[in-house]
Amino acid sequence: MEKIITATHFYNFVQCPHRLFLDTYETEDEKVPISEFMKSKIDQGMIHEKDAVKDLEFSEVQYETSEEGFKKTLDLMKKGVNQIYQCVLVHEDLLGRPDLLIRKEGESIFGNYYYEAIDIKSGKNLKKEYRMQVIFYTYILGKIQGFLPEKGYVINSQKEEIPFNISPEYPEFKKALKKIREVFSIGSDYDYYLSSSCNECQWREVCLKEAIKKNDLSLIYRLSKRAKDNLLEQDIKDIVELSKKEPEDIKLWNGVSLGTIAKWIIQSKSLVRDKEIILAKPRFKKTRYELFFDIEGETKLGIDYLYGVIVRDTENNSEKYHPFFSKEPDDEKKVWDDFLDLIESLEDDFVIYYYTSYEVSSLKRMKERYGCNIETYNMIIKRLVDLFPIVTRNVVLPIYSYSIKPIAKYLGFKWSNKDAGGTQSMYWYSMYLEGNQEYKDIIIEYNKDYCEATLVLKDWLENLQF
């Protein structure tokens, strides 16, 4: 039986061609469950779609089967209605369900008009995946109405209708369609590349196991797909081979330096040996108070709902965790004020450790939004210490990502909730705002874990033997 191709196949193929192969030939029980955060994004996307069309005048296609839906869509197109919602388009092995078809003046088999496709997305930007899906709908439209439209449209998260030209990416679309058919017909597969975009993919564990088995080059931190392809062209097939090279052995390409090559080589050595490599011993300023700081933020609401801080008093050998939590989005100012009160209580003898750059941008945004004593703010900024560059300058670890969770796991730290993460925390906060009070404790537990992991990392770095 011929496999039906849909817009979802194009979305997945653009993101990762290997994913399309896995979707087709692997068993479902190999997948990890979809995260609660991704489920909520899907639900929000459906709500956004309804909201985006609520003020439009359209004819809606209601159907039980694709065949019925296509027949009803075709009838409405023949009648020349201005806007058709929830359409179904069919041509040979292609099945498209654009959110809207909009009538335009011109020539087609229907007469002095034709239709263009509009898709509604919950993202803000005109992503390539979105464009390819609309081009797919446009291609089917061209077959049905005897005229290929020049434009497609995406309605984004801001309900802005963004037009784009079909022709620049039409050849790439045709190539993708050919490759998708080859995946379905003869089992063609495409090389995978592990990256941060894999984090929400349900096949991530399958690909990671395969990459580890093959010693794949994409296991190396910050080695791009382009870099992997260049190394493969130089007959460097895996991390074992790379670990045996000197930087001078590798032919450089545009945008890469000997220093970058050297980092990849030493990272490959660490992975092959399954052991950390110490480059230097970092030094830390001695203060009475050491603060370990993490922030939870909600991008859609544009707020930070939790400032979490562990305060370690080195004189009294004590630690206390302070969660400053926003019970409502409007309580963000109280989170900021309570945090400032804590800082001012420590006088001038403290340092604040954190991991990666979000905390700095949040502090700046809070100052601009709510104000504060400028001396206090300057004191905070002056005493911030980001552990991320300290890690990457001084040690090489046998891990695939230098985010805090894999580092902490390598150091033996155990998270209370294995599914916890920044995006999951946003989902928990949305559930809390809907009245599920138990999620507050789950969010705070995750934040406290993050602060404790930062503390564990700082102590490990300080005690390195070099």
Protein backbone atom coordinates (compact mmCIF):
# COMPACT_ATOMS: atom_id res chain seq x y z
CA MET A 1 0.00 0.00 0.00
CA GLU A 2 1.36 3.41 -0.97
CA LYS A 3 2.40 5.57 1.99
CA ILE A 4 0.51 8.84 2.28
CA ILE A 5 2.72 11.93 2.63
CA THR A 6 1.52 14.78 4.88
CA ALA A 7 2.81 18.18 5.95
CA THR A 8 3.98 16.64 9.23
CA HIS A 9 6.43 14.50 7.26
CA PHE A 10 7.93 17.68 5.76
CA TYR A 11 8.12 19.35 9.18
CA ASN A 12 9.97 16.35 10.61
CA PHE A 13 12.19 15.91 7.54
CA VAL A 14 13.34 19.54 7.66
CA GLN A 15 14.14 19.24 11.36
CA CYS A 16 15.88 15.87 11.03
CA PRO A 17 15.73 13.50 8.01
CA HIS A 18 16.72 10.58 10.26
CA ARG A 19 13.63 11.19 12.37
CA LEU A 20 11.42 10.44 9.36
CA PHE A 21 13.18 7.09 8.96
CA LEU A 22 12.67 6.27 12.65
CA ASP A 23 9.00 7.29 12.50
CA THR A 24 8.53 4.91 9.57
CA TYR A 25 10.51 1.84 10.60
CA GLU A 26 11.12 1.84 14.36
CA THR A 27 8.61 0.53 16.90
CA GLU A 28 6.71 3.03 19.04
CA ASP A 29 7.94 1.48 22.31
CA GLU A 30 11.44 2.79 21.50
CA LYS A 31 10.20 6.35 21.95
CA VAL A 32 10.44 8.29 25.20
CA PRO A 33 7.09 9.75 26.32
CA ILE A 34 6.27 13.22 25.07
CA SER A 35 6.95 15.77 27.82
CA GLU A 36 4.16 17.57 29.64
CA PHE A 37 5.61 20.83 28.34
CA MET A 38 5.33 19.69 24.72
CA LYS A 39 1.79 18.43 25.33
CA SER A 40 0.88 21.85 26.68
CA LYS A 41 2.47 23.52 23.63
CA ILE A 42 0.31 21.38 21.35
CA ASP A 43 -2.79 22.30 23.36
CA GLN A 44 -1.82 25.98 23.27
CA GLY A 45 -1.32 25.74 19.51
CA MET A 46 -4.88 24.50 19.06
CA ILE A 47 -6.21 27.28 21.27
CA HIS A 48 -4.16 29.84 19.31
CA GLU A 49 -5.55 28.56 16.00
CA LYS A 50 -9.14 29.02 17.18
CA ASP A 51 -8.31 32.49 18.49
CA ALA A 52 -6.59 33.49 15.23
CA VAL A 53 -9.69 32.75 13.10
CA LYS A 54 -12.45 33.81 15.49
CA ASP A 55 -13.00 37.17 13.76
CA LEU A 56 -12.72 35.82 10.20
CA GLU A 57 -15.63 35.02 7.92
CA PHE A 58 -15.11 31.59 6.38
CA SER A 59 -16.76 28.38 5.30
CA GLU A 60 -15.61 25.51 7.51
CA VAL A 61 -15.08 21.99 6.19
CA GLN A 62 -16.46 19.36 8.58
CA TYR A 63 -15.77 15.74 7.75
CA GLU A 64 -15.16 12.25 9.10
CA THR A 65 -12.81 10.91 6.41
CA SER A 66 -10.16 12.55 4.26
CA GLU A 67 -12.07 11.62 1.12
CA GLU A 68 -15.18 13.37 2.43
CA GLY A 69 -13.15 16.39 3.50
CA PHE A 70 -11.50 16.71 0.09
CA LYS A 71 -14.83 16.48 -1.73
CA LYS A 72 -16.33 19.22 0.47
CA THR A 73 -13.22 21.41 0.07
CA LEU A 74 -13.35 20.99 -3.72
CA ASP A 75 -17.05 21.90 -3.78
CA LEU A 76 -16.35 25.12 -1.89
CA MET A 77 -13.45 25.95 -4.21
CA LYS A 78 -15.69 25.46 -7.24
CA LYS A 79 -18.26 27.79 -5.67
CA GLY A 80 -15.53 30.40 -5.23
CA VAL A 81 -16.02 31.10 -1.52
CA ASN A 82 -13.60 33.68 -0.15
CA GLN A 83 -12.07 31.74 2.75
CA ILE A 84 -12.18 28.02 3.53
CA TYR A 85 -11.23 26.77 7.01
CA GLN A 86 -10.06 23.24 7.95
CA CYS A 87 -9.56 22.23 4.31
CA VAL A 88 -8.44 18.88 2.93
CA LEU A 89 -6.29 18.67 -0.23
CA VAL A 90 -5.47 15.39 -1.98
CA HIS A 91 -3.29 14.58 -4.98
CA GLU A 92 -1.90 11.09 -5.65
CA ASP A 93 0.05 10.13 -2.48
CA LEU A 94 -0.16 13.63 -0.95
CA LEU A 95 -2.61 14.67 1.76
CA GLY A 96 -2.60 18.29 2.97
CA ARG A 97 -4.68 19.97 5.65
CA PRO A 98 -3.95 23.72 5.50
CA ASP A 99 -5.74 25.78 8.10
CA LEU A 100 -7.08 28.25 5.52
CA LEU A 101 -7.47 28.70 1.81
CA ILE A 102 -7.97 32.28 0.65
CA ARG A 103 -9.36 33.31 -2.74
CA LYS A 104 -7.29 35.57 -5.00
CA GLU A 105 -8.06 37.13 -8.35
CA GLY A 106 -6.38 35.38 -11.29
CA GLU A 107 -6.79 32.40 -13.59
CA SER A 108 -7.28 28.74 -12.67
CA ILE A 109 -9.48 25.84 -13.73
CA PHE A 110 -12.17 27.35 -11.49
CA GLY A 111 -12.36 30.56 -13.54
CA ASN A 112 -11.05 34.06 -12.79
CA TYR A 113 -9.77 33.20 -9.31
CA TYR A 114 -7.44 30.78 -7.53
CA TYR A 115 -6.54 29.89 -3.95
CA GLU A 116 -3.49 30.40 -1.73
CA ALA A 117 -2.68 28.49 1.45
CA ILE A 118 -2.39 29.89 4.98
CA ASP A 119 -1.15 27.95 8.02
CA ILE A 120 -1.53 29.07 11.63
CA LYS A 121 1.46 28.54 13.91
CA SER A 122 2.16 29.28 17.57
CA GLY A 123 5.75 30.35 16.84
CA LYS A 124 6.65 33.99 16.25
CA ASN A 125 9.18 33.62 13.43
CA LEU A 126 8.78 32.28 9.89
CA LYS A 127 10.69 29.04 10.42
CA LYS A 128 11.86 26.90 7.53
CA GLU A 129 9.68 24.03 8.76
CA TYR A 130 6.63 26.28 8.52
CA ARG A 131 7.51 27.47 5.02
CA MET A 132 8.04 23.93 3.74
CA GLN A 133 4.64 22.86 5.03
CA VAL A 134 2.95 25.78 3.26
CA ILE A 135 4.90 25.07 0.06
CA PHE A 136 3.64 21.47 0.32
CA TYR A 137 0.05 22.74 0.48
CA THR A 138 0.75 25.13 -2.39
CA TYR A 139 2.14 22.30 -4.52
CA ILE A 140 -1.04 20.25 -4.05
CA LEU A 141 -3.12 23.36 -4.74
CA GLY A 142 -1.24 23.83 -8.00
CA LYS A 143 -2.12 20.29 -9.08
CA ILE A 144 -5.79 20.73 -8.17
CA GLN A 145 -6.46 24.20 -9.60
CA GLY A 146 -4.04 24.13 -12.53
CA PHE A 147 -2.09 27.14 -11.24
CA LEU A 148 0.80 27.27 -8.78
CA PRO A 149 0.47 30.34 -6.51
CA GLU A 150 3.50 32.55 -6.03
CA LYS A 151 2.89 33.24 -2.34
CA GLY A 152 2.17 31.38 0.88
CA TYR A 153 1.29 32.70 4.31
CA VAL A 154 1.83 31.93 7.98
CA ILE A 155 -0.20 33.48 10.79
CA ASN A 156 2.17 33.59 13.76
CA SER A 157 1.78 33.70 17.55
CA GLN A 158 1.13 37.46 17.37
CA LYS A 159 -1.68 36.81 14.85
CA GLU A 160 0.39 38.56 12.16
CA GLU A 161 -0.11 37.29 8.61
CA ILE A 162 3.40 36.83 7.19
CA PRO A 163 3.66 36.34 3.41
CA PHE A 164 6.60 34.72 1.64
CA ASN A 165 7.53 33.82 -1.93
CA ILE A 166 7.26 30.16 -2.91
CA SER A 167 9.78 30.09 -5.78
CA PRO A 168 13.13 30.51 -3.90
CA GLU A 169 12.62 27.29 -1.90
CA TYR A 170 10.52 25.40 -4.45
CA PRO A 171 13.49 23.41 -5.87
CA GLU A 172 14.49 22.41 -2.32
CA PHE A 173 10.90 21.35 -1.65
CA LYS A 174 10.90 19.13 -4.76
CA LYS A 175 14.16 17.48 -3.62
CA ALA A 176 12.72 16.92 -0.14
CA LEU A 177 9.58 15.36 -1.63
CA LYS A 178 11.72 12.96 -3.67
CA LYS A 179 13.76 12.00 -0.61
CA ILE A 180 10.66 11.46 1.54
CA ARG A 181 9.24 9.14 -1.11
CA GLU A 182 12.55 7.24 -1.11
CA VAL A 183 12.39 6.81 2.66
CA PHE A 184 8.94 5.28 2.33
CA SER A 185 9.58 3.20 -0.80
CA ILE A 186 13.10 1.82 -0.43
CA GLY A 187 14.00 2.61 3.18
CA SER A 188 16.54 5.35 2.44
CA ASP A 189 18.07 6.68 5.64
CA TYR A 190 20.01 9.84 6.40
CA ASP A 191 22.85 10.42 8.82
CA TYR A 192 21.81 11.87 12.15
CA TYR A 193 23.41 14.73 14.01
CA LEU A 194 22.95 15.14 17.76
CA SER A 195 22.24 18.69 18.91
CA SER A 196 20.26 20.64 21.49
CA SER A 197 17.22 20.47 19.18
CA CYS A 198 17.08 16.72 19.96
CA ASN A 199 16.14 17.42 23.58
CA GLU A 200 12.38 17.29 22.96
CA CYS A 201 12.51 14.55 20.30
CA GLN A 202 10.94 11.27 21.36
CA TRP A 203 13.67 9.33 19.51
CA ARG A 204 16.54 11.01 21.36
CA GLU A 205 17.49 7.93 23.41
CA VAL A 206 17.55 5.73 20.29
CA CYS A 207 19.89 8.15 18.50
CA LEU A 208 22.10 8.66 21.55
CA LYS A 209 22.58 4.91 22.01
CA GLU A 210 23.44 4.55 18.32
CA ALA A 211 25.85 7.51 18.46
CA ILE A 212 27.63 6.07 21.50
CA LYS A 213 27.84 2.67 19.83
CA LYS A 214 29.40 4.24 16.71
CA ASN A 215 31.55 6.80 18.59
CA ASP A 216 29.83 9.38 16.43
CA LEU A 217 31.50 12.77 15.97
CA SER A 218 28.34 14.62 16.96
CA LEU A 219 28.91 13.45 20.54
CA ILE A 220 31.58 16.16 20.79
CA TYR A 221 30.39 19.34 22.48
CA ARG A 222 29.94 22.26 20.06
CA LEU A 223 30.98 20.32 17.00
CA SER A 224 28.53 21.46 14.31
CA LYS A 225 27.03 19.35 11.54
CA ARG A 226 29.16 21.24 9.03
CA ALA A 227 32.24 20.38 11.09
CA LYS A 228 31.21 16.72 11.25
CA ASP A 229 30.80 16.65 7.46
CA ASN A 230 34.22 18.28 6.97
CA LEU A 231 35.91 15.77 9.26
CA LEU A 232 34.20 12.87 7.50
CA GLU A 233 35.48 14.21 4.17
CA GLN A 234 39.00 14.05 5.67
CA ASP A 235 38.40 10.39 6.55
CA ILE A 236 38.09 11.09 10.28
CA LYS A 237 35.13 8.80 10.91
CA ASP A 238 34.62 8.90 14.68
CA ILE A 239 35.86 10.27 17.99
CA VAL A 240 38.44 7.50 18.36
CA GLU A 241 40.15 8.57 15.15
CA LEU A 242 39.86 12.24 16.06
CA SER A 243 41.44 11.62 19.48
CA LYS A 244 44.61 10.36 17.77
CA LYS A 245 45.08 13.53 15.72
CA GLU A 246 47.04 16.72 16.30
CA PRO A 247 45.37 20.00 15.33
CA GLU A 248 47.90 20.48 12.54
CA ASP A 249 46.86 17.15 10.99
CA ILE A 250 43.44 18.54 10.09
CA LYS A 251 42.78 20.73 7.09
CA LEU A 252 40.99 23.90 8.21
CA TRP A 253 37.86 25.27 6.59
CA ASN A 254 36.27 28.69 6.63
CA GLY A 255 35.16 29.75 10.13
CA VAL A 256 37.19 27.22 12.14
CA SER A 257 40.56 27.74 13.83
CA LEU A 258 43.34 25.52 15.15
CA GLY A 259 42.18 26.42 18.66
CA THR A 260 38.70 25.09 17.96
CA ILE A 261 40.12 21.91 16.45
CA ALA A 262 42.30 21.47 19.54
CA LYS A 263 39.21 21.72 21.78
CA TRP A 264 37.41 19.05 19.76
CA ILE A 265 40.44 16.75 19.93
CA ILE A 266 40.85 17.04 23.68
CA GLN A 267 37.09 16.54 24.14
CA SER A 268 37.35 13.35 22.07
CA LYS A 269 40.24 12.16 24.26
CA SER A 270 38.11 12.67 27.39
CA LEU A 271 35.22 10.72 25.86
CA VAL A 272 37.41 7.86 24.66
CA ARG A 273 39.13 7.58 28.06
CA ASP A 274 35.87 8.20 29.96
CA LYS A 275 37.81 10.49 32.29
CA GLU A 276 38.02 14.21 32.96
CA ILE A 277 41.07 16.14 31.78
CA ILE A 278 42.18 18.98 34.02
CA LEU A 279 43.65 21.94 32.15
CA ALA A 280 44.15 24.31 35.09
CA LYS A 281 43.05 24.84 38.67
CA PRO A 282 40.57 27.72 39.05
CA ARG A 283 40.84 30.20 41.90
CA PHE A 284 37.88 31.53 43.87
CA LYS A 285 37.64 34.65 46.00
CA LYS A 286 37.17 34.01 49.70
CA THR A 287 34.06 35.63 51.21
CA ARG A 288 31.94 35.00 54.27
CA TYR A 289 28.79 34.39 52.25
CA GLU A 290 28.59 32.26 49.12
CA LEU A 291 25.32 32.45 47.21
CA PHE A 292 24.19 29.85 44.69
CA PHE A 293 21.55 31.39 42.48
CA ASP A 294 18.99 30.18 39.94
CA ILE A 295 15.97 31.81 38.30
CA GLU A 296 12.82 30.29 36.83
CA GLY A 297 11.19 32.37 34.11
CA GLU A 298 8.11 32.17 31.88
CA THR A 299 8.81 33.41 28.36
CA LYS A 300 5.19 33.74 27.21
CA LEU A 301 4.18 35.84 30.23
CA GLY A 302 7.54 37.63 30.18
CA ILE A 303 8.11 37.22 33.91
CA ASP A 304 10.50 35.54 36.33
CA TYR A 305 8.40 33.67 38.87
CA LEU A 306 11.10 32.30 41.15
CA TYR A 307 14.42 33.61 42.42
CA GLY A 308 16.06 30.79 44.34
CA VAL A 309 19.22 31.29 46.44
CA ILE A 310 21.24 29.05 48.72
CA VAL A 311 23.21 31.20 51.17
CA ARG A 312 26.24 29.47 52.65
CA ASP A 313 27.77 31.16 55.68
CA THR A 314 31.38 29.96 55.67
CA GLU A 315 32.02 31.27 59.18
CA ASN A 316 29.12 29.41 60.77
CA ASN A 317 29.33 26.48 58.34
CA SER A 318 25.60 26.75 57.58
CA GLU A 319 23.44 26.74 54.45
CA LYS A 320 19.91 28.04 53.93
CA TYR A 321 17.75 28.01 50.81
CA HIS A 322 15.58 31.07 50.08
CA PRO A 323 12.80 30.68 47.47
CA PHE A 324 11.26 34.00 46.40
CA PHE A 325 8.15 32.83 44.57
CA SER A 326 5.59 34.77 42.55
CA LYS A 327 2.15 33.51 43.56
CA GLU A 328 0.65 35.55 40.74
CA PRO A 329 2.33 37.08 37.67
CA ASP A 330 1.73 40.53 39.21
CA ASP A 331 3.81 39.50 42.25
CA GLU A 332 7.08 39.68 40.32
CA LYS A 333 8.01 42.98 41.97
CA LYS A 334 7.79 41.33 45.40
CA VAL A 335 10.18 38.60 44.21
CA TRP A 336 12.63 41.33 43.21
CA ASP A 337 12.23 43.34 46.41
CA ASP A 338 12.64 40.27 48.64
CA PHE A 339 15.77 39.26 46.78
CA LEU A 340 17.23 42.77 47.19
CA ASP A 341 16.43 42.69 50.92
CA LEU A 342 18.40 39.46 51.24
CA ILE A 343 21.38 40.91 49.37
CA GLU A 344 21.43 44.08 51.48
CA SER A 345 21.37 41.99 54.67
CA LEU A 346 24.70 40.44 53.68
CA GLU A 347 26.46 43.80 53.64
CA ASP A 348 29.52 43.68 51.38
CA ASP A 349 31.00 40.25 52.00
CA PHE A 350 29.46 37.86 49.47
CA VAL A 351 29.79 36.31 46.02
CA ILE A 352 26.97 34.97 43.80
CA TYR A 353 27.60 31.82 41.78
CA TYR A 354 25.30 30.91 38.90
CA TYR A 355 25.45 28.85 35.70
CA THR A 356 25.12 30.44 32.22
CA SER A 357 23.86 33.86 31.26
CA TYR A 358 20.11 34.03 31.99
CA GLU A 359 20.56 35.37 35.50
CA VAL A 360 22.44 38.47 34.32
CA SER A 361 19.78 39.41 31.75
CA SER A 362 17.02 38.82 34.31
CA LEU A 363 18.67 41.07 36.90
CA LYS A 364 19.04 43.84 34.32
CA ARG A 365 15.41 43.47 33.24
CA MET A 366 14.17 43.55 36.84
CA LYS A 367 16.17 46.69 37.58
CA GLU A 368 14.73 48.43 34.52
CA ARG A 369 11.20 47.23 35.27
CA TYR A 370 10.99 47.91 39.02
CA GLY A 371 14.04 49.95 39.94
CA CYS A 372 16.34 49.57 42.93
CA ASN A 373 19.15 51.23 44.80
CA ILE A 374 21.85 51.60 42.14
CA GLU A 375 24.63 50.86 44.63
CA THR A 376 22.95 47.58 45.56
CA TYR A 377 22.52 46.64 41.90
CA ASN A 378 26.14 47.45 41.07
CA MET A 379 27.27 45.44 44.07
CA ILE A 380 25.27 42.43 42.81
CA ILE A 381 26.66 42.68 39.27
CA LYS A 382 30.20 43.07 40.55
CA ARG A 383 29.94 39.90 42.62
CA LEU A 384 28.37 37.62 40.02
CA VAL A 385 30.48 34.62 39.00
CA ASP A 386 29.34 32.45 36.09
CA LEU A 387 30.66 28.92 36.57
CA PHE A 388 30.11 27.94 32.93
CA PRO A 389 33.26 29.63 31.50
CA ILE A 390 35.21 28.48 34.55
CA VAL A 391 34.27 24.88 33.73
CA THR A 392 35.03 25.12 30.01
CA ARG A 393 38.38 26.91 30.54
CA ASN A 394 39.69 24.58 33.22
CA VAL A 395 38.33 21.06 32.69
CA VAL A 396 37.21 18.70 29.94
CA LEU A 397 34.56 16.21 31.00
CA PRO A 398 33.50 12.93 29.35
CA ILE A 399 29.97 14.22 28.68
CA TYR A 400 28.06 15.30 25.59
CA SER A 401 26.63 18.58 26.87
CA TYR A 402 27.95 21.14 29.33
CA SER A 403 24.57 22.14 30.71
CA ILE A 404 24.28 21.83 34.48
CA LYS A 405 22.31 18.58 34.57
CA PRO A 406 24.84 16.29 32.81
CA ILE A 407 27.71 17.94 34.69
CA ALA A 408 26.00 17.46 38.04
CA LYS A 409 25.15 13.86 37.14
CA TYR A 410 28.79 13.21 36.29
CA LEU A 411 29.77 14.60 39.69
CA GLY A 412 27.34 12.21 41.39
CA PHE A 413 24.54 14.67 42.12
CA LYS A 414 21.03 13.18 41.95
CA TRP A 415 18.05 15.30 40.94
CA SER A 416 14.86 14.80 42.93
CA ASN A 417 12.79 14.70 39.73
CA LYS A 418 14.48 13.11 36.68
CA ASP A 419 12.06 14.91 34.31
CA ALA A 420 12.74 18.35 35.77
CA GLY A 421 14.09 21.12 33.58
CA GLY A 422 13.54 24.74 32.64
CA THR A 423 10.78 24.07 30.11
CA GLN A 424 9.10 21.58 32.42
CA SER A 425 9.18 24.19 35.18
CA MET A 426 7.29 26.60 32.90
CA TYR A 427 4.61 23.93 32.40
CA TRP A 428 4.39 23.39 36.16
CA TYR A 429 3.96 27.12 36.74
CA SER A 430 1.15 27.27 34.18
CA MET A 431 -0.56 24.42 36.05
CA TYR A 432 -0.01 26.23 39.35
CA LEU A 433 -1.67 29.38 37.95
CA GLU A 434 -4.67 27.26 36.95
CA GLY A 435 -5.17 26.40 40.62
CA ASN A 436 -3.03 23.27 41.10
CA GLN A 437 -1.24 24.37 44.26
CA GLU A 438 0.90 21.22 44.53
CA TYR A 439 3.01 22.38 41.58
CA LYS A 440 4.50 25.19 43.66
CA ASP A 441 6.40 22.68 45.78
CA ILE A 442 7.56 20.79 42.66
CA ILE A 443 8.91 23.99 41.10
CA ILE A 444 10.70 25.01 44.30
CA GLU A 445 12.16 21.50 44.68
CA TYR A 446 13.61 21.71 41.15
CA ASN A 447 14.99 25.19 41.74
CA LYS A 448 16.59 24.11 45.01
CA ASP A 449 18.16 21.14 43.24
CA TYR A 450 19.61 23.49 40.63
CA CYS A 451 21.11 25.73 43.33
CA GLU A 452 22.53 22.67 45.11
CA ALA A 453 24.00 21.36 41.86
CA THR A 454 25.69 24.75 41.34
CA LEU A 455 27.12 24.50 44.88
CA VAL A 456 28.40 20.97 44.24
CA LEU A 457 30.04 22.09 41.00
CA LYS A 458 31.76 25.09 42.61
CA ASP A 459 33.14 22.92 45.44
CA TRP A 460 34.38 20.29 42.95
CA LEU A 461 36.15 22.92 40.88
CA GLU A 462 37.74 24.44 43.98
CA ASN A 463 39.05 21.05 45.13
CA LEU A 464 40.54 19.97 41.79
CA GLN A 465 44.00 18.44 42.05
CA PHE A 466 46.22 19.69 39.24
